Amino acid sequence: MSFWSNVEQECRYKGISRKELAAAAHFSVNTISTGLKRNGMPTADLALRISKVLGTSLENLLENRELTISKEDVSDIHEKQKLLLRYLPYIEKLERMPPEMAKALLVVIDNISI
């Protein structure tokens, strides 16, 4: 993975948007898109500012790593997707309930012993 791909992955992990990162590290948000498209490298000072904002080492962002997922992980992800699709209508109803009603229902669900 390139520097900018690693930055994007780190942002997703930390819940930081491109816009927030750009503002905190003092650079244009378009720099990320351009870096991804061109597989480019930022200047040393910008790379260092980004690593500080993300709270990770510069080495971590510069590392050329490949994302590997085991067959077991893929299978687990598929099973969780199936569960989500199966129960999504109920989750959506729960989200629309008044908070006190949703909390009461979750207490009932938590107390069900199988």
PDB file of N, CA and C in Angstrom:
ATOM      1  N   MET A   1       0.837  -1.181   0.000  1.00  0.00           N
ATOM      2  CA  MET A   1       0.000   0.000   0.000  1.00  0.00           C
ATOM      3  C   MET A   1       0.882   1.245   0.000  1.00  0.00           C
ATOM      4  N   SER A   2       0.407   2.268  -0.619  1.00  0.00           N
ATOM      5  CA  SER A   2       1.164   3.516  -0.693  1.00  0.00           C
ATOM      6  C   SER A   2       0.961   4.335   0.584  1.00  0.00           C
ATOM      7  N   PHE A   3       1.752   5.371   0.702  1.00  0.00           N
ATOM      8  CA  PHE A   3       1.649   6.277   1.840  1.00  0.00           C
ATOM      9  C   PHE A   3       0.212   6.756   2.006  1.00  0.00           C
ATOM     10  N   TRP A   4      -0.382   7.248   0.913  1.00  0.00           N
ATOM     11  CA  TRP A   4      -1.721   7.824   1.012  1.00  0.00           C
ATOM     12  C   TRP A   4      -2.784   6.771   1.301  1.00  0.00           C
ATOM     13  N   SER A   5      -2.590   5.553   0.807  1.00  0.00           N
ATOM     14  CA  SER A   5      -3.513   4.461   1.141  1.00  0.00           C
ATOM     15  C   SER A   5      -3.434   4.146   2.629  1.00  0.00           C
ATOM     16  N   ASN A   6      -2.217   4.160   3.159  1.00  0.00           N
ATOM     17  CA  ASN A   6      -2.033   3.932   4.592  1.00  0.00           C
ATOM     18  C   ASN A   6      -2.676   5.053   5.410  1.00  0.00           C
ATOM     19  N   VAL A   7      -2.564   6.284   4.922  1.00  0.00           N
ATOM     20  CA  VAL A   7      -3.187   7.420   5.599  1.00  0.00           C
ATOM     21  C   VAL A   7      -4.704   7.229   5.616  1.00  0.00           C
ATOM     22  N   GLU A   8      -5.270   6.865   4.479  1.00  0.00           N
ATOM     23  CA  GLU A   8      -6.719   6.647   4.407  1.00  0.00           C
ATOM     24  C   GLU A   8      -7.157   5.540   5.355  1.00  0.00           C
ATOM     25  N   GLN A   9      -6.404   4.457   5.384  1.00  0.00           N
ATOM     26  CA  GLN A   9      -6.743   3.335   6.262  1.00  0.00           C
ATOM     27  C   GLN A   9      -6.690   3.778   7.719  1.00  0.00           C
ATOM     28  N   GLU A  10      -5.677   4.531   8.069  1.00  0.00           N
ATOM     29  CA  GLU A  10      -5.519   5.023   9.441  1.00  0.00           C
ATOM     30  C   GLU A  10      -6.661   5.984   9.800  1.00  0.00           C
ATOM     31  N   CYS A  11      -7.054   6.825   8.864  1.00  0.00           N
ATOM     32  CA  CYS A  11      -8.176   7.746   9.096  1.00  0.00           C
ATOM     33  C   CYS A  11      -9.467   6.982   9.367  1.00  0.00           C
ATOM     34  N   ARG A  12      -9.728   5.969   8.548  1.00  0.00           N
ATOM     35  CA  ARG A  12     -10.938   5.155   8.756  1.00  0.00           C
ATOM     36  C   ARG A  12     -10.904   4.488  10.130  1.00  0.00           C
ATOM     37  N   TYR A  13      -9.753   3.954  10.484  1.00  0.00           N
ATOM     38  CA  TYR A  13      -9.596   3.275  11.767  1.00  0.00           C
ATOM     39  C   TYR A  13      -9.852   4.226  12.938  1.00  0.00           C
ATOM     40  N   LYS A  14      -9.379   5.454  12.802  1.00  0.00           N
ATOM     41  CA  LYS A  14      -9.492   6.426  13.894  1.00  0.00           C
ATOM     42  C   LYS A  14     -10.747   7.284  13.797  1.00  0.00           C
ATOM     43  N   GLY A  15     -11.524   7.113  12.708  1.00  0.00           N
ATOM     44  CA  GLY A  15     -12.749   7.888  12.554  1.00  0.00           C
ATOM     45  C   GLY A  15     -12.508   9.351  12.234  1.00  0.00           C
ATOM     46  N   ILE A  16     -11.440   9.617  11.497  1.00  0.00           N
ATOM     47  CA  ILE A  16     -11.085  10.989  11.119  1.00  0.00           C
ATOM     48  C   ILE A  16     -11.359  11.151   9.618  1.00  0.00           C
ATOM     49  N   SER A  17     -12.060  12.206   9.261  1.00  0.00           N
ATOM     50  CA  SER A  17     -12.337  12.449   7.845  1.00  0.00           C
ATOM     51  C   SER A  17     -11.125  13.079   7.170  1.00  0.00           C
ATOM     52  N   ARG A  18     -11.125  13.027   5.854  1.00  0.00           N
ATOM     53  CA  ARG A  18     -10.048  13.680   5.090  1.00  0.00           C
ATOM     54  C   ARG A  18      -9.993  15.157   5.411  1.00  0.00           C
ATOM     55  N   LYS A  19     -11.167  15.764   5.492  1.00  0.00           N
ATOM     56  CA  LYS A  19     -11.250  17.199   5.752  1.00  0.00           C
ATOM     57  C   LYS A  19     -10.663  17.544   7.131  1.00  0.00           C
ATOM     58  N   GLU A  20     -10.986  16.720   8.128  1.00  0.00           N
ATOM     59  CA  GLU A  20     -10.457  16.955   9.477  1.00  0.00           C
ATOM     60  C   GLU A  20      -8.939  16.795   9.505  1.00  0.00           C
ATOM     61  N   LEU A  21      -8.444  15.768   8.836  1.00  0.00           N
ATOM     62  CA  LEU A  21      -7.000  15.546   8.780  1.00  0.00           C
ATOM     63  C   LEU A  21      -6.309  16.719   8.099  1.00  0.00           C
ATOM     64  N   ALA A  22      -6.847  17.131   6.968  1.00  0.00           N
ATOM     65  CA  ALA A  22      -6.241  18.236   6.218  1.00  0.00           C
ATOM     66  C   ALA A  22      -6.202  19.516   7.052  1.00  0.00           C
ATOM     67  N   ALA A  23      -7.291  19.794   7.748  1.00  0.00           N
ATOM     68  CA  ALA A  23      -7.328  21.003   8.575  1.00  0.00           C
ATOM     69  C   ALA A  23      -6.322  20.919   9.717  1.00  0.00           C
ATOM     70  N   ALA A  24      -6.252  19.783  10.375  1.00  0.00           N
ATOM     71  CA  ALA A  24      -5.356  19.637  11.525  1.00  0.00           C
ATOM     72  C   ALA A  24      -3.890  19.629  11.128  1.00  0.00           C
ATOM     73  N   ALA A  25      -3.583  19.087   9.941  1.00  0.00           N
ATOM     74  CA  ALA A  25      -2.184  19.008   9.500  1.00  0.00           C
ATOM     75  C   ALA A  25      -1.819  20.157   8.558  1.00  0.00           C
ATOM     76  N   HIS A  26      -2.749  21.057   8.319  1.00  0.00           N
ATOM     77  CA  HIS A  26      -2.518  22.260   7.516  1.00  0.00           C
ATOM     78  C   HIS A  26      -2.108  21.970   6.070  1.00  0.00           C
ATOM     79  N   PHE A  27      -2.986  21.230   5.361  1.00  0.00           N
ATOM     80  CA  PHE A  27      -2.777  21.030   3.932  1.00  0.00           C
ATOM     81  C   PHE A  27      -4.130  20.932   3.247  1.00  0.00           C
ATOM     82  N   SER A  28      -4.134  20.990   1.945  1.00  0.00           N
ATOM     83  CA  SER A  28      -5.378  20.936   1.174  1.00  0.00           C
ATOM     84  C   SER A  28      -5.926  19.522   1.153  1.00  0.00           C
ATOM     85  N   VAL A  29      -7.234  19.411   1.325  1.00  0.00           N
ATOM     86  CA  VAL A  29      -7.881  18.097   1.302  1.00  0.00           C
ATOM     87  C   VAL A  29      -7.687  17.405  -0.047  1.00  0.00           C
ATOM     88  N   ASN A  30      -7.515  18.179  -1.110  1.00  0.00           N
ATOM     89  CA  ASN A  30      -7.289  17.609  -2.446  1.00  0.00           C
ATOM     90  C   ASN A  30      -5.944  16.894  -2.551  1.00  0.00           C
ATOM     91  N   THR A  31      -5.047  17.199  -1.649  1.00  0.00           N
ATOM     92  CA  THR A  31      -3.727  16.568  -1.664  1.00  0.00           C
ATOM     93  C   THR A  31      -3.845  15.052  -1.517  1.00  0.00           C
ATOM     94  N   ILE A  32      -4.792  14.596  -0.702  1.00  0.00           N
ATOM     95  CA  ILE A  32      -4.965  13.153  -0.499  1.00  0.00           C
ATOM     96  C   ILE A  32      -5.416  12.494  -1.798  1.00  0.00           C
ATOM     97  N   SER A  33      -6.432  13.073  -2.435  1.00  0.00           N
ATOM     98  CA  SER A  33      -6.931  12.509  -3.699  1.00  0.00           C
ATOM     99  C   SER A  33      -5.841  12.469  -4.757  1.00  0.00           C
ATOM    100  N   THR A  34      -5.101  13.561  -4.855  1.00  0.00           N
ATOM    101  CA  THR A  34      -4.019  13.633  -5.833  1.00  0.00           C
ATOM    102  C   THR A  34      -2.941  12.597  -5.522  1.00  0.00           C
ATOM    103  N   GLY A  35      -2.585  12.463  -4.254  1.00  0.00           N
ATOM    104  CA  GLY A  35      -1.576  11.487  -3.845  1.00  0.00           C
ATOM    105  C   GLY A  35      -2.013  10.061  -4.149  1.00  0.00           C
ATOM    106  N   LEU A  36      -3.301   9.768  -3.932  1.00  0.00           N
ATOM    107  CA  LEU A  36      -3.814   8.429  -4.229  1.00  0.00           C
ATOM    108  C   LEU A  36      -3.800   8.149  -5.732  1.00  0.00           C
ATOM    109  N   LYS A  37      -4.229   9.142  -6.502  1.00  0.00           N
ATOM    110  CA  LYS A  37      -4.282   8.955  -7.966  1.00  0.00           C
ATOM    111  C   LYS A  37      -2.892   8.775  -8.562  1.00  0.00           C
ATOM    112  N   ARG A  38      -1.949   9.562  -8.077  1.00  0.00           N
ATOM    113  CA  ARG A  38      -0.600   9.558  -8.655  1.00  0.00           C
ATOM    114  C   ARG A  38       0.369   8.652  -7.907  1.00  0.00           C
ATOM    115  N   ASN A  39      -0.127   8.033  -6.821  1.00  0.00           N
ATOM    116  CA  ASN A  39       0.729   7.200  -5.982  1.00  0.00           C
ATOM    117  C   ASN A  39       1.959   7.988  -5.524  1.00  0.00           C
ATOM    118  N   GLY A  40       1.731   9.258  -5.199  1.00  0.00           N
ATOM    119  CA  GLY A  40       2.828  10.158  -4.847  1.00  0.00           C
ATOM    120  C   GLY A  40       3.177  10.146  -3.377  1.00  0.00           C
ATOM    121  N   MET A  41       4.231  10.833  -3.065  1.00  0.00           N
ATOM    122  CA  MET A  41       4.705  10.975  -1.691  1.00  0.00           C
ATOM    123  C   MET A  41       4.653  12.446  -1.302  1.00  0.00           C
ATOM    124  N   PRO A  42       4.251  12.724  -0.074  1.00  0.00           N
ATOM    125  CA  PRO A  42       4.248  14.120   0.376  1.00  0.00           C
ATOM    126  C   PRO A  42       5.661  14.548   0.743  1.00  0.00           C
ATOM    127  N   THR A  43       5.805  15.819   1.007  1.00  0.00           N
ATOM    128  CA  THR A  43       7.091  16.298   1.504  1.00  0.00           C
ATOM    129  C   THR A  43       7.311  15.702   2.892  1.00  0.00           C
ATOM    130  N   ALA A  44       8.546  15.697   3.326  1.00  0.00           N
ATOM    131  CA  ALA A  44       8.882  15.100   4.623  1.00  0.00           C
ATOM    132  C   ALA A  44       8.148  15.799   5.764  1.00  0.00           C
ATOM    133  N   ASP A  45       8.074  17.128   5.719  1.00  0.00           N
ATOM    134  CA  ASP A  45       7.415  17.841   6.818  1.00  0.00           C
ATOM    135  C   ASP A  45       5.915  17.566   6.845  1.00  0.00           C
ATOM    136  N   LEU A  46       5.277  17.441   5.671  1.00  0.00           N
ATOM    137  CA  LEU A  46       3.852  17.141   5.639  1.00  0.00           C
ATOM    138  C   LEU A  46       3.604  15.717   6.148  1.00  0.00           C
ATOM    139  N   ALA A  47       4.427  14.779   5.739  1.00  0.00           N
ATOM    140  CA  ALA A  47       4.277  13.400   6.200  1.00  0.00           C
ATOM    141  C   ALA A  47       4.391  13.332   7.726  1.00  0.00           C
ATOM    142  N   LEU A  48       5.324  14.089   8.285  1.00  0.00           N
ATOM    143  CA  LEU A  48       5.509  14.116   9.729  1.00  0.00           C
ATOM    144  C   LEU A  48       4.302  14.740  10.429  1.00  0.00           C
ATOM    145  N   ARG A  49       3.767  15.839   9.880  1.00  0.00           N
ATOM    146  CA  ARG A  49       2.573  16.475  10.463  1.00  0.00           C
ATOM    147  C   ARG A  49       1.389  15.513  10.441  1.00  0.00           C
ATOM    148  N   ILE A  50       1.222  14.794   9.334  1.00  0.00           N
ATOM    149  CA  ILE A  50       0.117  13.841   9.207  1.00  0.00           C
ATOM    150  C   ILE A  50       0.265  12.732  10.249  1.00  0.00           C
ATOM    151  N   SER A  51       1.470  12.209  10.402  1.00  0.00           N
ATOM    152  CA  SER A  51       1.679  11.125  11.371  1.00  0.00           C
ATOM    153  C   SER A  51       1.376  11.601  12.791  1.00  0.00           C
ATOM    154  N   LYS A  52       1.718  12.841  13.101  1.00  0.00           N
ATOM    155  CA  LYS A  52       1.439  13.372  14.437  1.00  0.00           C
ATOM    156  C   LYS A  52      -0.054  13.532  14.658  1.00  0.00           C
ATOM    157  N   VAL A  53      -0.771  14.046  13.655  1.00  0.00           N
ATOM    158  CA  VAL A  53      -2.217  14.213  13.780  1.00  0.00           C
ATOM    159  C   VAL A  53      -2.897  12.854  13.953  1.00  0.00           C
ATOM    160  N   LEU A  54      -2.434  11.860  13.199  1.00  0.00           N
ATOM    161  CA  LEU A  54      -3.034  10.528  13.276  1.00  0.00           C
ATOM    162  C   LEU A  54      -2.562   9.727  14.488  1.00  0.00           C
ATOM    163  N   GLY A  55      -1.544  10.230  15.175  1.00  0.00           N
ATOM    164  CA  GLY A  55      -1.037   9.546  16.356  1.00  0.00           C
ATOM    165  C   GLY A  55      -0.390   8.211  16.023  1.00  0.00           C
ATOM    166  N   THR A  56       0.290   8.173  14.899  1.00  0.00           N
ATOM    167  CA  THR A  56       0.979   6.952  14.484  1.00  0.00           C
ATOM    168  C   THR A  56       2.377   7.315  14.017  1.00  0.00           C
ATOM    169  N   SER A  57       3.221   6.330  13.910  1.00  0.00           N
ATOM    170  CA  SER A  57       4.589   6.605  13.495  1.00  0.00           C
ATOM    171  C   SER A  57       4.657   6.872  11.994  1.00  0.00           C
ATOM    172  N   LEU A  58       5.644   7.630  11.616  1.00  0.00           N
ATOM    173  CA  LEU A  58       5.895   7.892  10.205  1.00  0.00           C
ATOM    174  C   LEU A  58       6.232   6.584   9.494  1.00  0.00           C
ATOM    175  N   GLU A  59       6.952   5.718  10.182  1.00  0.00           N
ATOM    176  CA  GLU A  59       7.296   4.409   9.610  1.00  0.00           C
ATOM    177  C   GLU A  59       6.040   3.619   9.255  1.00  0.00           C
ATOM    178  N   ASN A  60       5.026   3.699  10.114  1.00  0.00           N
ATOM    179  CA  ASN A  60       3.773   2.994   9.866  1.00  0.00           C
ATOM    180  C   ASN A  60       3.102   3.495   8.580  1.00  0.00           C
ATOM    181  N   LEU A  61       3.140   4.783   8.358  1.00  0.00           N
ATOM    182  CA  LEU A  61       2.509   5.352   7.159  1.00  0.00           C
ATOM    183  C   LEU A  61       3.332   5.082   5.900  1.00  0.00           C
ATOM    184  N   LEU A  62       4.638   4.959   6.060  1.00  0.00           N
ATOM    185  CA  LEU A  62       5.508   4.716   4.908  1.00  0.00           C
ATOM    186  C   LEU A  62       5.611   3.236   4.545  1.00  0.00           C
ATOM    187  N   GLU A  63       5.204   2.385   5.461  1.00  0.00           N
ATOM    188  CA  GLU A  63       5.319   0.941   5.264  1.00  0.00           C
ATOM    189  C   GLU A  63       4.501   0.470   4.059  1.00  0.00           C
ATOM    190  N   ASN A  64       5.129  -0.307   3.217  1.00  0.00           N
ATOM    191  CA  ASN A  64       4.453  -0.876   2.052  1.00  0.00           C
ATOM    192  C   ASN A  64       3.876  -2.214   2.471  1.00  0.00           C
ATOM    193  N   ARG A  65       2.616  -2.197   2.869  1.00  0.00           N
ATOM    194  CA  ARG A  65       2.008  -3.429   3.371  1.00  0.00           C
ATOM    195  C   ARG A  65       0.806  -3.815   2.529  1.00  0.00           C
ATOM    196  N   GLU A  66       0.581  -5.070   2.482  1.00  0.00           N
ATOM    197  CA  GLU A  66      -0.573  -5.604   1.773  1.00  0.00           C
ATOM    198  C   GLU A  66      -1.585  -6.061   2.813  1.00  0.00           C
ATOM    199  N   LEU A  67      -2.830  -5.806   2.537  1.00  0.00           N
ATOM    200  CA  LEU A  67      -3.896  -6.239   3.421  1.00  0.00           C
ATOM    201  C   LEU A  67      -4.226  -7.691   3.108  1.00  0.00           C
ATOM    202  N   THR A  68      -4.111  -8.540   4.102  1.00  0.00           N
ATOM    203  CA  THR A  68      -4.425  -9.945   3.890  1.00  0.00           C
ATOM    204  C   THR A  68      -5.565 -10.340   4.820  1.00  0.00           C
ATOM    205  N   ILE A  69      -6.498 -11.065   4.275  1.00  0.00           N
ATOM    206  CA  ILE A  69      -7.642 -11.537   5.036  1.00  0.00           C
ATOM    207  C   ILE A  69      -7.739 -13.040   4.831  1.00  0.00           C
ATOM    208  N   SER A  70      -7.841 -13.770   5.921  1.00  0.00           N
ATOM    209  CA  SER A  70      -7.923 -15.222   5.830  1.00  0.00           C
ATOM    210  C   SER A  70      -9.311 -15.639   5.348  1.00  0.00           C
ATOM    211  N   LYS A  71      -9.406 -16.858   4.878  1.00  0.00           N
ATOM    212  CA  LYS A  71     -10.695 -17.402   4.434  1.00  0.00           C
ATOM    213  C   LYS A  71     -11.685 -17.436   5.593  1.00  0.00           C
ATOM    214  N   GLU A  72     -11.179 -17.703   6.794  1.00  0.00           N
ATOM    215  CA  GLU A  72     -12.035 -17.734   7.974  1.00  0.00           C
ATOM    216  C   GLU A  72     -12.613 -16.350   8.256  1.00  0.00           C
ATOM    217  N   ASP A  73     -11.775 -15.321   8.108  1.00  0.00           N
ATOM    218  CA  ASP A  73     -12.245 -13.953   8.326  1.00  0.00           C
ATOM    219  C   ASP A  73     -13.300 -13.573   7.296  1.00  0.00           C
ATOM    220  N   VAL A  74     -13.080 -13.945   6.046  1.00  0.00           N
ATOM    221  CA  VAL A  74     -14.050 -13.647   4.988  1.00  0.00           C
ATOM    222  C   VAL A  74     -15.361 -14.346   5.290  1.00  0.00           C
ATOM    223  N   SER A  75     -15.284 -15.601   5.695  1.00  0.00           N
ATOM    224  CA  SER A  75     -16.477 -16.366   6.033  1.00  0.00           C
ATOM    225  C   SER A  75     -17.224 -15.708   7.193  1.00  0.00           C
ATOM    226  N   ASP A  76     -16.470 -15.266   8.202  1.00  0.00           N
ATOM    227  CA  ASP A  76     -17.065 -14.600   9.360  1.00  0.00           C
ATOM    228  C   ASP A  76     -17.750 -13.299   8.948  1.00  0.00           C
ATOM    229  N   ILE A  77     -17.127 -12.555   8.074  1.00  0.00           N
ATOM    230  CA  ILE A  77     -17.703 -11.304   7.588  1.00  0.00           C
ATOM    231  C   ILE A  77     -19.009 -11.585   6.847  1.00  0.00           C
ATOM    232  N   HIS A  78     -19.025 -12.618   6.002  1.00  0.00           N
ATOM    233  CA  HIS A  78     -20.232 -12.972   5.261  1.00  0.00           C
ATOM    234  C   HIS A  78     -21.366 -13.373   6.211  1.00  0.00           C
ATOM    235  N   GLU A  79     -21.036 -14.130   7.240  1.00  0.00           N
ATOM    236  CA  GLU A  79     -22.052 -14.539   8.209  1.00  0.00           C
ATOM    237  C   GLU A  79     -22.631 -13.329   8.934  1.00  0.00           C
ATOM    238  N   LYS A  80     -21.773 -12.385   9.289  1.00  0.00           N
ATOM    239  CA  LYS A  80     -22.242 -11.179   9.975  1.00  0.00           C
ATOM    240  C   LYS A  80     -23.085 -10.311   9.042  1.00  0.00           C
ATOM    241  N   GLN A  81     -22.729 -10.280   7.774  1.00  0.00           N
ATOM    242  CA  GLN A  81     -23.543  -9.546   6.801  1.00  0.00           C
ATOM    243  C   GLN A  81     -24.931 -10.160   6.689  1.00  0.00           C
ATOM    244  N   LYS A  82     -24.986 -11.487   6.674  1.00  0.00           N
ATOM    245  CA  LYS A  82     -26.282 -12.171   6.600  1.00  0.00           C
ATOM    246  C   LYS A  82     -27.137 -11.835   7.820  1.00  0.00           C
ATOM    247  N   LEU A  83     -26.509 -11.851   9.005  1.00  0.00           N
ATOM    248  CA  LEU A  83     -27.240 -11.496  10.221  1.00  0.00           C
ATOM    249  C   LEU A  83     -27.746 -10.062  10.168  1.00  0.00           C
ATOM    250  N   LEU A  84     -26.896  -9.170   9.713  1.00  0.00           N
ATOM    251  CA  LEU A  84     -27.290  -7.772   9.615  1.00  0.00           C
ATOM    252  C   LEU A  84     -28.485  -7.608   8.684  1.00  0.00           C
ATOM    253  N   LEU A  85     -28.418  -8.239   7.526  1.00  0.00           N
ATOM    254  CA  LEU A  85     -29.534  -8.146   6.576  1.00  0.00           C
ATOM    255  C   LEU A  85     -30.809  -8.749   7.154  1.00  0.00           C
ATOM    256  N   ARG A  86     -30.664  -9.839   7.895  1.00  0.00           N
ATOM    257  CA  ARG A  86     -31.833 -10.498   8.484  1.00  0.00           C
ATOM    258  C   ARG A  86     -32.504  -9.627   9.535  1.00  0.00           C
ATOM    259  N   TYR A  87     -31.692  -8.963  10.363  1.00  0.00           N
ATOM    260  CA  TYR A  87     -32.242  -8.207  11.483  1.00  0.00           C
ATOM    261  C   TYR A  87     -32.293  -6.697  11.261  1.00  0.00           C
ATOM    262  N   LEU A  88     -31.881  -6.227  10.115  1.00  0.00           N
ATOM    263  CA  LEU A  88     -31.871  -4.783   9.836  1.00  0.00           C
ATOM    264  C   LEU A  88     -33.239  -4.129  10.002  1.00  0.00           C
ATOM    265  N   PRO A  89     -34.320  -4.735   9.532  1.00  0.00           N
ATOM    266  CA  PRO A  89     -35.627  -4.084   9.738  1.00  0.00           C
ATOM    267  C   PRO A  89     -35.946  -3.851  11.219  1.00  0.00           C
ATOM    268  N   TYR A  90     -35.540  -4.786  12.070  1.00  0.00           N
ATOM    269  CA  TYR A  90     -35.792  -4.641  13.505  1.00  0.00           C
ATOM    270  C   TYR A  90     -34.883  -3.573  14.117  1.00  0.00           C
ATOM    271  N   ILE A  91     -33.667  -3.525  13.653  1.00  0.00           N
ATOM    272  CA  ILE A  91     -32.728  -2.516  14.131  1.00  0.00           C
ATOM    273  C   ILE A  91     -33.232  -1.126  13.751  1.00  0.00           C
ATOM    274  N   GLU A  92     -33.744  -0.994  12.530  1.00  0.00           N
ATOM    275  CA  GLU A  92     -34.268   0.299  12.082  1.00  0.00           C
ATOM    276  C   GLU A  92     -35.465   0.721  12.928  1.00  0.00           C
ATOM    277  N   LYS A  93     -36.346  -0.234  13.265  1.00  0.00           N
ATOM    278  CA  LYS A  93     -37.490   0.085  14.138  1.00  0.00           C
ATOM    279  C   LYS A  93     -37.001   0.511  15.515  1.00  0.00           C
ATOM    280  N   LEU A  94     -36.013  -0.187  16.027  1.00  0.00           N
ATOM    281  CA  LEU A  94     -35.444   0.144  17.325  1.00  0.00           C
ATOM    282  C   LEU A  94     -34.860   1.557  17.321  1.00  0.00           C
ATOM    283  N   GLU A  95     -34.187   1.918  16.235  1.00  0.00           N
ATOM    284  CA  GLU A  95     -33.595   3.255  16.117  1.00  0.00           C
ATOM    285  C   GLU A  95     -34.665   4.357  16.089  1.00  0.00           C
ATOM    286  N   ARG A  96     -35.860   4.036  15.600  1.00  0.00           N
ATOM    287  CA  ARG A  96     -36.938   5.034  15.508  1.00  0.00           C
ATOM    288  C   ARG A  96     -37.752   5.153  16.800  1.00  0.00           C
ATOM    289  N   MET A  97     -37.575   4.223  17.727  1.00  0.00           N
ATOM    290  CA  MET A  97     -38.326   4.240  18.987  1.00  0.00           C
ATOM    291  C   MET A  97     -37.843   5.370  19.884  1.00  0.00           C
ATOM    292  N   PRO A  98     -38.726   5.831  20.754  1.00  0.00           N
ATOM    293  CA  PRO A  98     -38.268   6.781  21.772  1.00  0.00           C
ATOM    294  C   PRO A  98     -37.178   6.110  22.613  1.00  0.00           C
ATOM    295  N   PRO A  99     -36.181   6.863  23.038  1.00  0.00           N
ATOM    296  CA  PRO A  99     -35.037   6.276  23.757  1.00  0.00           C
ATOM    297  C   PRO A  99     -35.418   5.415  24.953  1.00  0.00           C
ATOM    298  N   GLU A 100     -36.390   5.871  25.744  1.00  0.00           N
ATOM    299  CA  GLU A 100     -36.753   5.096  26.930  1.00  0.00           C
ATOM    300  C   GLU A 100     -37.401   3.758  26.554  1.00  0.00           C
ATOM    301  N   MET A 101     -38.159   3.724  25.468  1.00  0.00           N
ATOM    302  CA  MET A 101     -38.777   2.481  25.009  1.00  0.00           C
ATOM    303  C   MET A 101     -37.706   1.527  24.454  1.00  0.00           C
ATOM    304  N   ALA A 102     -36.758   2.074  23.684  1.00  0.00           N
ATOM    305  CA  ALA A 102     -35.682   1.257  23.127  1.00  0.00           C
ATOM    306  C   ALA A 102     -34.833   0.664  24.254  1.00  0.00           C
ATOM    307  N   LYS A 103     -34.548   1.468  25.274  1.00  0.00           N
ATOM    308  CA  LYS A 103     -33.753   0.993  26.403  1.00  0.00           C
ATOM    309  C   LYS A 103     -34.474  -0.138  27.125  1.00  0.00           C
ATOM    310  N   ALA A 104     -35.792   0.013  27.343  1.00  0.00           N
ATOM    311  CA  ALA A 104     -36.578  -1.028  28.010  1.00  0.00           C
ATOM    312  C   ALA A 104     -36.575  -2.318  27.198  1.00  0.00           C
ATOM    313  N   LEU A 105     -36.718  -2.203  25.902  1.00  0.00           N
ATOM    314  CA  LEU A 105     -36.725  -3.384  25.041  1.00  0.00           C
ATOM    315  C   LEU A 105     -35.359  -4.090  25.074  1.00  0.00           C
ATOM    316  N   LEU A 106     -34.286  -3.323  25.072  1.00  0.00           N
ATOM    317  CA  LEU A 106     -32.952  -3.917  25.143  1.00  0.00           C
ATOM    318  C   LEU A 106     -32.715  -4.622  26.475  1.00  0.00           C
ATOM    319  N   VAL A 107     -33.295  -4.101  27.557  1.00  0.00           N
ATOM    320  CA  VAL A 107     -33.190  -4.762  28.860  1.00  0.00           C
ATOM    321  C   VAL A 107     -33.888  -6.116  28.799  1.00  0.00           C
ATOM    322  N   VAL A 108     -35.074  -6.147  28.189  1.00  0.00           N
ATOM    323  CA  VAL A 108     -35.804  -7.413  28.034  1.00  0.00           C
ATOM    324  C   VAL A 108     -34.976  -8.398  27.231  1.00  0.00           C
ATOM    325  N   ILE A 109     -34.411  -7.948  26.111  1.00  0.00           N
ATOM    326  CA  ILE A 109     -33.592  -8.825  25.262  1.00  0.00           C
ATOM    327  C   ILE A 109     -32.377  -9.334  26.017  1.00  0.00           C
ATOM    328  N   ASP A 110     -31.727  -8.454  26.777  1.00  0.00           N
ATOM    329  CA  ASP A 110     -30.549  -8.853  27.553  1.00  0.00           C
ATOM    330  C   ASP A 110     -30.873  -9.915  28.599  1.00  0.00           C
ATOM    331  N   ASN A 111     -32.092  -9.898  29.109  1.00  0.00           N
ATOM    332  CA  ASN A 111     -32.477 -10.833  30.177  1.00  0.00           C
ATOM    333  C   ASN A 111     -33.022 -12.164  29.656  1.00  0.00           C
ATOM    334  N   ILE A 112     -33.104 -12.309  28.352  1.00  0.00           N
ATOM    335  CA  ILE A 112     -33.540 -13.586  27.782  1.00  0.00           C
ATOM    336  C   ILE A 112     -32.378 -14.561  27.891  1.00  0.00           C
ATOM    337  N   SER A 113     -32.631 -15.681  28.507  1.00  0.00           N
ATOM    338  CA  SER A 113     -31.567 -16.689  28.612  1.00  0.00           C
ATOM    339  C   SER A 113     -31.914 -17.869  27.712  1.00  0.00           C
ATOM    340  N   ILE A 114     -30.961 -18.209  26.900  1.00  0.00           N
ATOM    341  CA  ILE A 114     -31.162 -19.290  25.934  1.00  0.00           C
ATOM    342  C   ILE A 114     -30.272 -20.454  26.303  1.00  0.00           C
TER     343      ILE A 114
END
